[in-house]
XYZ file of C-alpha atoms in Angstrom:
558
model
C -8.017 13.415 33.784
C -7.389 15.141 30.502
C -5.953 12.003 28.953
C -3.986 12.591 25.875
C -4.210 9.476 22.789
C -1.477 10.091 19.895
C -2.562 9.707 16.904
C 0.394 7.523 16.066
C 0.186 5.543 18.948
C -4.104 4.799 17.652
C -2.613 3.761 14.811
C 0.100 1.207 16.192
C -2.475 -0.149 18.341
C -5.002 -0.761 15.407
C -2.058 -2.400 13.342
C -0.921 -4.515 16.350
C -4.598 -6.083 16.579
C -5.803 -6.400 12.804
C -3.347 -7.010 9.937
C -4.830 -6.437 6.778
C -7.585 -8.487 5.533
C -8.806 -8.887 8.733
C -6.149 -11.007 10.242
C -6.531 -11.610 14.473
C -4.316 -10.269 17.426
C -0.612 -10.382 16.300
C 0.254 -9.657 20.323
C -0.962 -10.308 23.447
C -0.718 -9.342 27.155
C 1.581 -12.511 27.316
C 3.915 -11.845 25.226
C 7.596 -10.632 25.699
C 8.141 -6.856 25.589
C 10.466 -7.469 23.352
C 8.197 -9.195 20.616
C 6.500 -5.853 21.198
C 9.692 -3.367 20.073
C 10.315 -6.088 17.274
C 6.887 -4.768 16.354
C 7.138 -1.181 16.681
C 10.544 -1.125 15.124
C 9.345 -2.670 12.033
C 6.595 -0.115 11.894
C 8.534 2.698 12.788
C 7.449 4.732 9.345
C 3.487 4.632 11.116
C 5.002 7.124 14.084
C 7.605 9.041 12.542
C 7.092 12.458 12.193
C 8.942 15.823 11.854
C 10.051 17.454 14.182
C 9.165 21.257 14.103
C 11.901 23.763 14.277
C 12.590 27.515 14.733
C 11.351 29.628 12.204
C 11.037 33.518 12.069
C 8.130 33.404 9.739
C 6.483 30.904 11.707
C 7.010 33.060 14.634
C 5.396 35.682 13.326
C 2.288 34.093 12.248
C 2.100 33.658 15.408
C 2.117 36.305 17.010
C -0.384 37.473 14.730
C -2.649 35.023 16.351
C -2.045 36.260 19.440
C -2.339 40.322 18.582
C -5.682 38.997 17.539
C -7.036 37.347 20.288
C -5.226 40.160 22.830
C -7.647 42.585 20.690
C -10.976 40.411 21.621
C -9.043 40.457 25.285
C -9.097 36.890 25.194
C -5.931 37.217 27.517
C -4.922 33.912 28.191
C -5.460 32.499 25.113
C -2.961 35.295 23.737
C -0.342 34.369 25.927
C -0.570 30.948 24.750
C -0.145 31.823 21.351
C 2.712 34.003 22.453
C 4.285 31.626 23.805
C 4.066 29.628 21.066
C 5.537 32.130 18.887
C 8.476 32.869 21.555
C 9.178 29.157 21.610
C 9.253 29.020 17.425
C 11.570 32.169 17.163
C 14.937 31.952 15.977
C 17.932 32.283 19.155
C 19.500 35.528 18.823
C 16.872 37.502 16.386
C 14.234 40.585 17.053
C 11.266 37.841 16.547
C 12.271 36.575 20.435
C 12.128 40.153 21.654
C 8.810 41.095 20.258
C 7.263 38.136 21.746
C 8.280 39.013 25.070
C 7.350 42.432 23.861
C 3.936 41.303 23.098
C 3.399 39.521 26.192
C 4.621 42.321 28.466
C 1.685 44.037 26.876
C -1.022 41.880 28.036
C 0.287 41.180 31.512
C -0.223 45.443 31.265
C -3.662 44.753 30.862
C -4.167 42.323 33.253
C -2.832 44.423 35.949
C 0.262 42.172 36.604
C 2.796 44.704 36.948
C 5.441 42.473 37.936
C 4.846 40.168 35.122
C 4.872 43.257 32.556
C 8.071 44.706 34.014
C 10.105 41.309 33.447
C 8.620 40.785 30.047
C 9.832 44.549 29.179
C 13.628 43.505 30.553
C 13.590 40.068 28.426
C 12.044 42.027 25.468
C 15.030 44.579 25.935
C 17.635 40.829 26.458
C 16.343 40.006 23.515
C 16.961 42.024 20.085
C 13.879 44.067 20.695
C 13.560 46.554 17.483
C 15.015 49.918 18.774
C 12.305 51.857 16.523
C 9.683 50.596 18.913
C 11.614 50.944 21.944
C 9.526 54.509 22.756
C 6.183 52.138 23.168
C 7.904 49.560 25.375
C 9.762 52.632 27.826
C 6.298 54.494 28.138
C 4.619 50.539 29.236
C 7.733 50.394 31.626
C 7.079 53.768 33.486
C 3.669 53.343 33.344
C 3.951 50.248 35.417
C 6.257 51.678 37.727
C 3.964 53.936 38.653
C 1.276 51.898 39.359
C 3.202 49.755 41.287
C 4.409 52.535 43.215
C 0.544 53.826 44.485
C -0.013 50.497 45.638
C -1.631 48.839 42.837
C -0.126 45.104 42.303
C -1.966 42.686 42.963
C -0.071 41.379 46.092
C 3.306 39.899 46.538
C 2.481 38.863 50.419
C 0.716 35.870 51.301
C -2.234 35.973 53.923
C -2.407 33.146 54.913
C 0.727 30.729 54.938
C 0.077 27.263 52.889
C 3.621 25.858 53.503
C 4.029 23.258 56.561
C 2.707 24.840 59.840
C 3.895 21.815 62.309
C 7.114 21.029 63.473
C 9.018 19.024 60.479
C 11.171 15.931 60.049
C 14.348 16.303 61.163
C 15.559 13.812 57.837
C 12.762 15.089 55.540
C 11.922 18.628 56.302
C 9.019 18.869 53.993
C 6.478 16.462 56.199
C 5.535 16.391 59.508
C 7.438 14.932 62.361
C 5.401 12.288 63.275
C 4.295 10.259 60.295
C 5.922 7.205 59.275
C 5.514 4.179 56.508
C 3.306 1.544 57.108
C 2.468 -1.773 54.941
C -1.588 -1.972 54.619
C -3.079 -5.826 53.555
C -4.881 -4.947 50.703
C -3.327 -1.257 49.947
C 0.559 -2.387 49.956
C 2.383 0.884 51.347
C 0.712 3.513 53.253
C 1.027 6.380 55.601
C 0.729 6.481 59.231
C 0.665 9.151 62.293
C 2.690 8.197 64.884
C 0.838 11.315 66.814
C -2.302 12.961 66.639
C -2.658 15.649 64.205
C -5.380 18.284 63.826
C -7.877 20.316 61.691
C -5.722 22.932 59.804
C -2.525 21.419 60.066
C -0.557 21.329 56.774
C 1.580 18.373 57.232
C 2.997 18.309 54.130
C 4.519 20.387 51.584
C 6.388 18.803 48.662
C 8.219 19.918 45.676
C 8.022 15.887 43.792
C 11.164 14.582 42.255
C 9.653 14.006 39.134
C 6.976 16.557 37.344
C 4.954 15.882 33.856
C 3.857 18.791 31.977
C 0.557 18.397 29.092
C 0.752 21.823 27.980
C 4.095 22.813 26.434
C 3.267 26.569 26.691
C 1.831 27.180 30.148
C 3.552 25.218 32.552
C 8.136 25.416 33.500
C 9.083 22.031 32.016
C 10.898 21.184 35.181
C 9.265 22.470 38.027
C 5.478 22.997 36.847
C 5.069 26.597 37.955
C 2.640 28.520 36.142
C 3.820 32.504 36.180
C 0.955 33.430 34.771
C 2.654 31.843 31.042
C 6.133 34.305 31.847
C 8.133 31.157 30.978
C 11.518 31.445 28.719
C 12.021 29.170 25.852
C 14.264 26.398 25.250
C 17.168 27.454 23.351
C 17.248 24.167 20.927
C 14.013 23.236 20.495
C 9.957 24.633 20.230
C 8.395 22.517 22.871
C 9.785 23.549 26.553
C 9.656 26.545 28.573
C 10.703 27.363 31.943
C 10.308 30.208 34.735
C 13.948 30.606 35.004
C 17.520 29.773 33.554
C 17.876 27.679 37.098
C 15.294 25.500 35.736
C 16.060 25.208 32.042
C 19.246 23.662 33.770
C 18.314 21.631 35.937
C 15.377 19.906 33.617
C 18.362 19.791 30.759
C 20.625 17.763 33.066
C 18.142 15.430 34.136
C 15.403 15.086 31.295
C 15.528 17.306 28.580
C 18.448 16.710 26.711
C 17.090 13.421 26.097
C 13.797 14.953 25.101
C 15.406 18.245 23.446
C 14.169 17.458 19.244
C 11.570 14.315 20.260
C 8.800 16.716 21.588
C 6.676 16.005 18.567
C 7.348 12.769 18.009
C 6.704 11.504 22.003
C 3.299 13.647 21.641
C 2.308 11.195 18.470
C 2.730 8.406 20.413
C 1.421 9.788 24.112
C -0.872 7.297 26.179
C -1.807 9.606 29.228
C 0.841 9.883 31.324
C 3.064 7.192 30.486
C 5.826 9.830 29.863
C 7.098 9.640 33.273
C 8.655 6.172 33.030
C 11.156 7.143 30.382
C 12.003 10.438 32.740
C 12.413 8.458 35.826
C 14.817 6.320 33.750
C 16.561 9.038 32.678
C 16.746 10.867 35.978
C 18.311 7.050 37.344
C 21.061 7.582 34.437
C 21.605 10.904 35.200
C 21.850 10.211 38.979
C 24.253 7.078 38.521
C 26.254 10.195 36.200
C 25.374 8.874 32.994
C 27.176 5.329 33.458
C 24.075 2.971 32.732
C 26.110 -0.331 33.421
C 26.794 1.123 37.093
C 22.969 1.784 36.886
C 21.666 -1.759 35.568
C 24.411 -2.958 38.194
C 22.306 -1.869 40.777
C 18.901 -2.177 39.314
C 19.705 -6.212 38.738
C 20.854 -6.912 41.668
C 19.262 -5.444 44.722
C 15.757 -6.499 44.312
C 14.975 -6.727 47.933
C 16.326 -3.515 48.994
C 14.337 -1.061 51.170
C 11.459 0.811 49.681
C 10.847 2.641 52.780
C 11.699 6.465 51.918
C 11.788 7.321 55.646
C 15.482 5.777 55.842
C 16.885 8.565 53.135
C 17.908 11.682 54.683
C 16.202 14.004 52.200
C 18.296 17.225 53.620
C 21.508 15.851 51.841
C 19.836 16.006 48.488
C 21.253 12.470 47.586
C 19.372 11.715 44.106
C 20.437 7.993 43.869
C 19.382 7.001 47.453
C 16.121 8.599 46.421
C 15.993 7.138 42.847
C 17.017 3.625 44.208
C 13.760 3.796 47.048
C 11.609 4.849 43.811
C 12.869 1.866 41.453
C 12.048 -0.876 45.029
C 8.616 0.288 45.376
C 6.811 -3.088 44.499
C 3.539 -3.042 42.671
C 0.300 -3.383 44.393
C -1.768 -4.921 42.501
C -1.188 -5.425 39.044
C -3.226 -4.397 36.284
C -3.107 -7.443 33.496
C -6.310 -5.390 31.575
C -3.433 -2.595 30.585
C -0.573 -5.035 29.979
C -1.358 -4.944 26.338
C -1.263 -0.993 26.517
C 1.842 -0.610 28.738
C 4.339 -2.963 26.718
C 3.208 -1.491 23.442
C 4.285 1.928 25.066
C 7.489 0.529 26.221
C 8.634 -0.561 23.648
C 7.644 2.752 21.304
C 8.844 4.948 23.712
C 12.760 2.760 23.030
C 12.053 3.279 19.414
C 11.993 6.810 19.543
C 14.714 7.072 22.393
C 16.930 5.129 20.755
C 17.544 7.315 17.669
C 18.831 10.519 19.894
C 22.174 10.513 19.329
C 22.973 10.826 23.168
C 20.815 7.934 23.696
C 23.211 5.741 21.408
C 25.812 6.777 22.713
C 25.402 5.968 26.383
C 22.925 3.039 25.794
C 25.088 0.815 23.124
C 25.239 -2.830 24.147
C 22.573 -5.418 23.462
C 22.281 -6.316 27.215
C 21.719 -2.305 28.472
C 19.500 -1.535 25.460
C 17.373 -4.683 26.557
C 17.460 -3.209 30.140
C 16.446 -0.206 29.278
C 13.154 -1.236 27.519
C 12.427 -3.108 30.790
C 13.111 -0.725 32.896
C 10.497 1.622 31.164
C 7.631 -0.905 31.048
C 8.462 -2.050 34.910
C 8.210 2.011 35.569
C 5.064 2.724 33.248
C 3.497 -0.076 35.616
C 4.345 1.083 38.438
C 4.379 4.525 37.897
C 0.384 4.351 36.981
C -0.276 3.603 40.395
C 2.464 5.731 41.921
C 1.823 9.215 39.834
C -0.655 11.682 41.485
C -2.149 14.218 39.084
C -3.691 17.305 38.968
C -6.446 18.241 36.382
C -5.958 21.879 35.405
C -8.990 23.254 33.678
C -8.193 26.314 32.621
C -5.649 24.584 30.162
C -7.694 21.443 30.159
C -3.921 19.625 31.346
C -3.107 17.323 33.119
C 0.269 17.845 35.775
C 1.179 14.414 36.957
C 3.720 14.264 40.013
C 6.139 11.345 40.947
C 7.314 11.497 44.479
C 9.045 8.358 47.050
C 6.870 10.520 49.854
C 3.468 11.795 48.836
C 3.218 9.196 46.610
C 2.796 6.776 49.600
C -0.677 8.280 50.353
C -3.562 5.754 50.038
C -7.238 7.153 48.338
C -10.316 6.720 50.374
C -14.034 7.936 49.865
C -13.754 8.879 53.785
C -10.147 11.424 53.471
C -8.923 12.952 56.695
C -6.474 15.246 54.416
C -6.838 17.278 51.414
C -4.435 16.282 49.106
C -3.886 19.329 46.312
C -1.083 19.986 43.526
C -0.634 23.487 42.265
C 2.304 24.490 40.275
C 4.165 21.291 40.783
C 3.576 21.310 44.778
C 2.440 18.849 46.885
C 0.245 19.533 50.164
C -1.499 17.769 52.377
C -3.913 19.606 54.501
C -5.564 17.744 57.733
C -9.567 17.676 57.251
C -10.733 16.056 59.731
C -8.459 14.764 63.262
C -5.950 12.340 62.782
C -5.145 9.946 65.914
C -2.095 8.335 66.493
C -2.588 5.399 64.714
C -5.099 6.425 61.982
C -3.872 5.789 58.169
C -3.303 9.269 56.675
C -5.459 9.437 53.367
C -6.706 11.527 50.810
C -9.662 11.315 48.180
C -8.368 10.830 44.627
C -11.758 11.706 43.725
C -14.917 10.479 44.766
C -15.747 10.989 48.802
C -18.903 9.778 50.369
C -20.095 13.013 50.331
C -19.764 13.506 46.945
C -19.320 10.043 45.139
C -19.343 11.739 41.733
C -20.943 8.486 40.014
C -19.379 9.579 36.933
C -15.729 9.087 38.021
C -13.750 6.714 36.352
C -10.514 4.726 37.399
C -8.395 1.788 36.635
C -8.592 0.893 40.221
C -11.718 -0.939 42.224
C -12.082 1.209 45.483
C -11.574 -1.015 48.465
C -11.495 2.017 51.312
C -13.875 1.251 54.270
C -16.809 2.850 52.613
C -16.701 0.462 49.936
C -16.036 -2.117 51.375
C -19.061 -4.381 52.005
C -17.535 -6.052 54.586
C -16.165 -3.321 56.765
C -18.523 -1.822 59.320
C -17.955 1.952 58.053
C -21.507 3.629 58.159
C -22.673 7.002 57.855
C -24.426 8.150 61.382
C -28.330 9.881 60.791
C -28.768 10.715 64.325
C -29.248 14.579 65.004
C -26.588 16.419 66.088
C -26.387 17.776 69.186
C -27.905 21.184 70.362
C -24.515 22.754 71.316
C -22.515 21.141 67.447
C -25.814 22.892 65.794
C -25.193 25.986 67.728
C -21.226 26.203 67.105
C -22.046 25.673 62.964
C -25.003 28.093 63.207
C -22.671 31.222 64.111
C -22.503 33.722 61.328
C -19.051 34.573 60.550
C -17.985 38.483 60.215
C -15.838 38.997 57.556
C -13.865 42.332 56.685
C -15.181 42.542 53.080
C -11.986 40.777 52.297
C -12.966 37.327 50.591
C -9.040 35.693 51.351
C -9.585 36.758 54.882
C -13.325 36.138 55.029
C -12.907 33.113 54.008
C -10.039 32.028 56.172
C -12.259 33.022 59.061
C -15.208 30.812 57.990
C -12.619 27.702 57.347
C -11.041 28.460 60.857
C -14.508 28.291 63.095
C -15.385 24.940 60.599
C -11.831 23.551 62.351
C -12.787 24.177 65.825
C -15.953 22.854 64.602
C -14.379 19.301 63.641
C -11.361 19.566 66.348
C -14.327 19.834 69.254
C -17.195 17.012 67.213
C -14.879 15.023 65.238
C -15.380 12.290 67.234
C -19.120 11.993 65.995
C -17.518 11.811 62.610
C -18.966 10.296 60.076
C -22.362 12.017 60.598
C -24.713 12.858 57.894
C -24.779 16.312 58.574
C -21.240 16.534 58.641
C -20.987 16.119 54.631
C -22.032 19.629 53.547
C -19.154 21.459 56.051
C -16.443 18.883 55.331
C -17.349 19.924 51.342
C -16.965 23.514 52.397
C -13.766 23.198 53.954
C -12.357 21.073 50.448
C -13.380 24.123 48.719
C -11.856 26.841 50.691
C -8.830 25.031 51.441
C -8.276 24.665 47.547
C -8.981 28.411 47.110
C -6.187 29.529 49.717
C -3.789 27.333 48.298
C -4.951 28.555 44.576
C -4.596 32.537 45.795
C -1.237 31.450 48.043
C 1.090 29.819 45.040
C -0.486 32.730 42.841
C 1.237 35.328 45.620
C 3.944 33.810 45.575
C 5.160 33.077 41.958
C 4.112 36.513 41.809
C 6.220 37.447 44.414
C 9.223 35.321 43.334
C 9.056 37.521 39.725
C 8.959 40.492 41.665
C 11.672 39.714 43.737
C 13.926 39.129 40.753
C 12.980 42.690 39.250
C 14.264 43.584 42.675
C 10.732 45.299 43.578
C 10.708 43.620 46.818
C 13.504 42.180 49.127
């Protein structure tokens, strides 16, 4: 994980353990969260800082930045930096068009078309200077034309990577078939109530709750990448979004809490502890903004279901979802963070509690105190719930808060491939799954590749490492006819998506005919293969189609 430290938050912590002169711990794991927002409150001046807003002349720095790194064709490191400068501009002036402007031009040299056409149409939205407008009109028909002899990059997917078994009647983005189940040891879990097979995608989720590290690569609301063709937030320099649809729905449920805070919650950022204070605020915003209807329920149905099977997801009912989310109960505690998590509480309230919305919804002693627990009972539980993704290329980290994926166990022996890109969820079946079997997925380390340098909060207790299960990796040689099946040499068409789709389809007949010899030694190397191009398809497939869904709206394709 690319965990992110605030620098105000470092220096909170430091204050909160050593008072000048060498004093010892004013706080400890034991003590009330509210001793802890005492605290933070009365050292608010050690995490306040400006907020940073629109400015033209900031804007145009830049965008210098990024003319200068799109000359050393450092491509993605210019659209970063014109993002940044679309995000700084002032609503309504010429400095929001020439970003767009500016991007359209390196999408041009990319060879994304579609990305270059909408950039020339927001460009055009947007106050672009009309003594330049020659320059962008010769980029536009240029394009056209290209796209015209055929030379996007693709808009059609290959291979599907959405669900490819019969769904849920109640939840149609899993599998029919698969069901909650309490583990000893694990708390909740998944479990197939039928056998499932190599190559099935069972599931296919777009999470209720997304967090974004990177302000100016990723939508704010539903993660997509786009390539960096994200719009700006109209009130603010730190949120951007693939569409007006999602700068809508993120500023009903999140952002205009966060809309003028962006700087201030990155000073005080402890990984992803973020997503407590948005699952509050998506609870408020699903009980309509009346918090004492909210703590109504919160307070007094502490042994409702947690079981997110019961919700019928296809009626989009947000508060039977939310109310499953706040009843998941936490399994097992982690007292070695306590320390971390209240101190985060309670400076996440700090900050919260001077937006003027905030105060105006949240104004009695009783729901302010509520509110502070409600964000430390979610940053606890949330740091076992949240699945992330690491993204390298902008060394951020997407975390994902779901009531169904988030059910899926880790173990070093996975029978799915669990993979996030662009906000998505999907689970892809590895190995076969009997009726019966726990449905999990590696978080990290398998016993293939136990990746010795991994590092979580959690102690692994999956059957590999557990010393007293009876889990053992078989040495004995496989047979003639399973050496024979992985010896054939695939023919490809000189088409690596398709090549490569070929090669993972014979290593599932592999696995669907010998998985029963499963775990064998040999068996490591082609179950590593199959991780790898399974991750690839799904990379190429969202690619496609956010490319597709851009192209679409230019009305290039139906």
């Amino acid at each position: 994980m690319f965990s992110i430290v605030g620098e105000g938050f470092k220096t909170l912590f430091l204050q909160m353990h050593c008072q000048i002169g060498g004093g010892g711990p004013r706080l400890g794991p034991n003590s009330d969260v509210t001793a802890y927002r005492d605290f933070v409150l009365q050292n608010q001046a050690l995490i306040d800082v400006p907020e940073k807003g629109k400015c033209n002349r900031w804007a145009s720095e830049l965008r210098q930045d990024g003319n200068r790194l799109f000359l050393s064709r450092k491509f993605d490191d210019a659209l970063a930096k014109f993002n940044e400068s679309i995000c700084a501009a002032e609503t309504g002036t010429e400095h929001l068009g020439m970003g767009f402007a500016n991007r359209s031009a390196v999408y041009y040299e990319m060879d994304e078309y579609e990305y270059c056409l909408a950039n020339i149409e927001l460009a055009k939205r947007n106050h672009y200077p009309e003594k330049f407008a020659s320059k962008l009109e010769a980029r536009e028909f240029s394009c056209r034309a290209k796209l015209d002899d055929g030379q996007s990059k693709g808009t059609t997917l290959n291979n599907s990577i959405g669900l490819n078994v019969s769904p849920n009647p109640k939840i149609p983005f899993i599998a029919d078939g698969i069901a909650m189940k309490r583990y000893p040891g694990f708390g909740r879990g998944l479990v197939a109530e039928k056998d499932f097979q190599p190559g099935n995608i069972i599931l296919e989720e777009s999470p209720m709750l997304k967090l974004v590290g990177s302000r100016f690569n990723y939508c704010n609301n539903c993660a997509g990448s786009f390539q960096g063709s994200l719009i700006p937030c109209p009130g603010c320099t730190s949120a951007m979004y693939c569409s007006e649809e999602c700068l809508e729905k993120d500023y009903r449920f999140w952002h205009r809490f966060e809309c003028g805070l962006a700087d201030k919650l990155q000073n005080v950022m402890f990984g992803t502890m973020a997503m407590a204070p948005k699952r509050f605020f998506f609870g408020l915003t699903a009980f309509r903004d009346d918090i004492q209807e909210m703590m109504t329920y919160c307070e007094e149905s502490t042994d409702s279901n947690d079981d997110p099977f019961v919700v019928d997801h296809t009626k989009q009912d947000l508060v039977e979802q939310f109310k499953v989310l706040h009843q998941t109960k936490l399994n097992p505690s982690m007292p070695e963070l306590e320390s971390v998590m209240r101190l985060s509480a309670a400076t996440f309230y700090a900050i919260f509690m001077k937006h003027p919305l905030v105060e105006q919804l949240v104004t009695t002693d009783s729901q302010k105190d509520f509110m502070l627990r409600c964000i430390l009972d979610y940053i606890r539980k949330d740091t076992a719930l949240s699945l992330d993704s690491n993204e390298v290329a902008t060394c951020t980290t997407i975390s994902t808060l779901s009531t169904i994926s988030s059910l899926v166990n880790h173990s070093c022996d996975p029978n799915i491939i669990m993979h996030i890109r662009y906000g998505r969820i999907r689970f892809w079946v590895l190995r076969p799954i009997r009726k019966g079997d726990q449905i999990v997925a590696s978080y990290g380390p398998t016993w293939w590749d136990p990746q010795p340098s991994y590092k979580s909060i959690f102690k692994c207790s999956c059957p590999v490492c557990d010393e007293g299960s009876n889990w053992s990796i078989h040495e004995e040689t496989l047979p003639a006819e399973a050496q024979e099946h992985l010896g054939v040499k695939i023919v490809g068409v000189n088409n690596p998506d398709i090549d490569q789709t070929n090669v993972l389809k014979h290593l599932h007949h592999f696995f669907i005919r010998y998985g029963h010899l499963h775990p064998n030694a040999s068996f490591g190397p082609k179950l590593d293969v199959c991780k790898f191009l399974i991750i690839g398809l799904i990379h190429r497939g969202s690619f496609t189609l956010e490319r597709a869904k851009v192209a679409a709206a230019q009305g290039l394709i139906n």
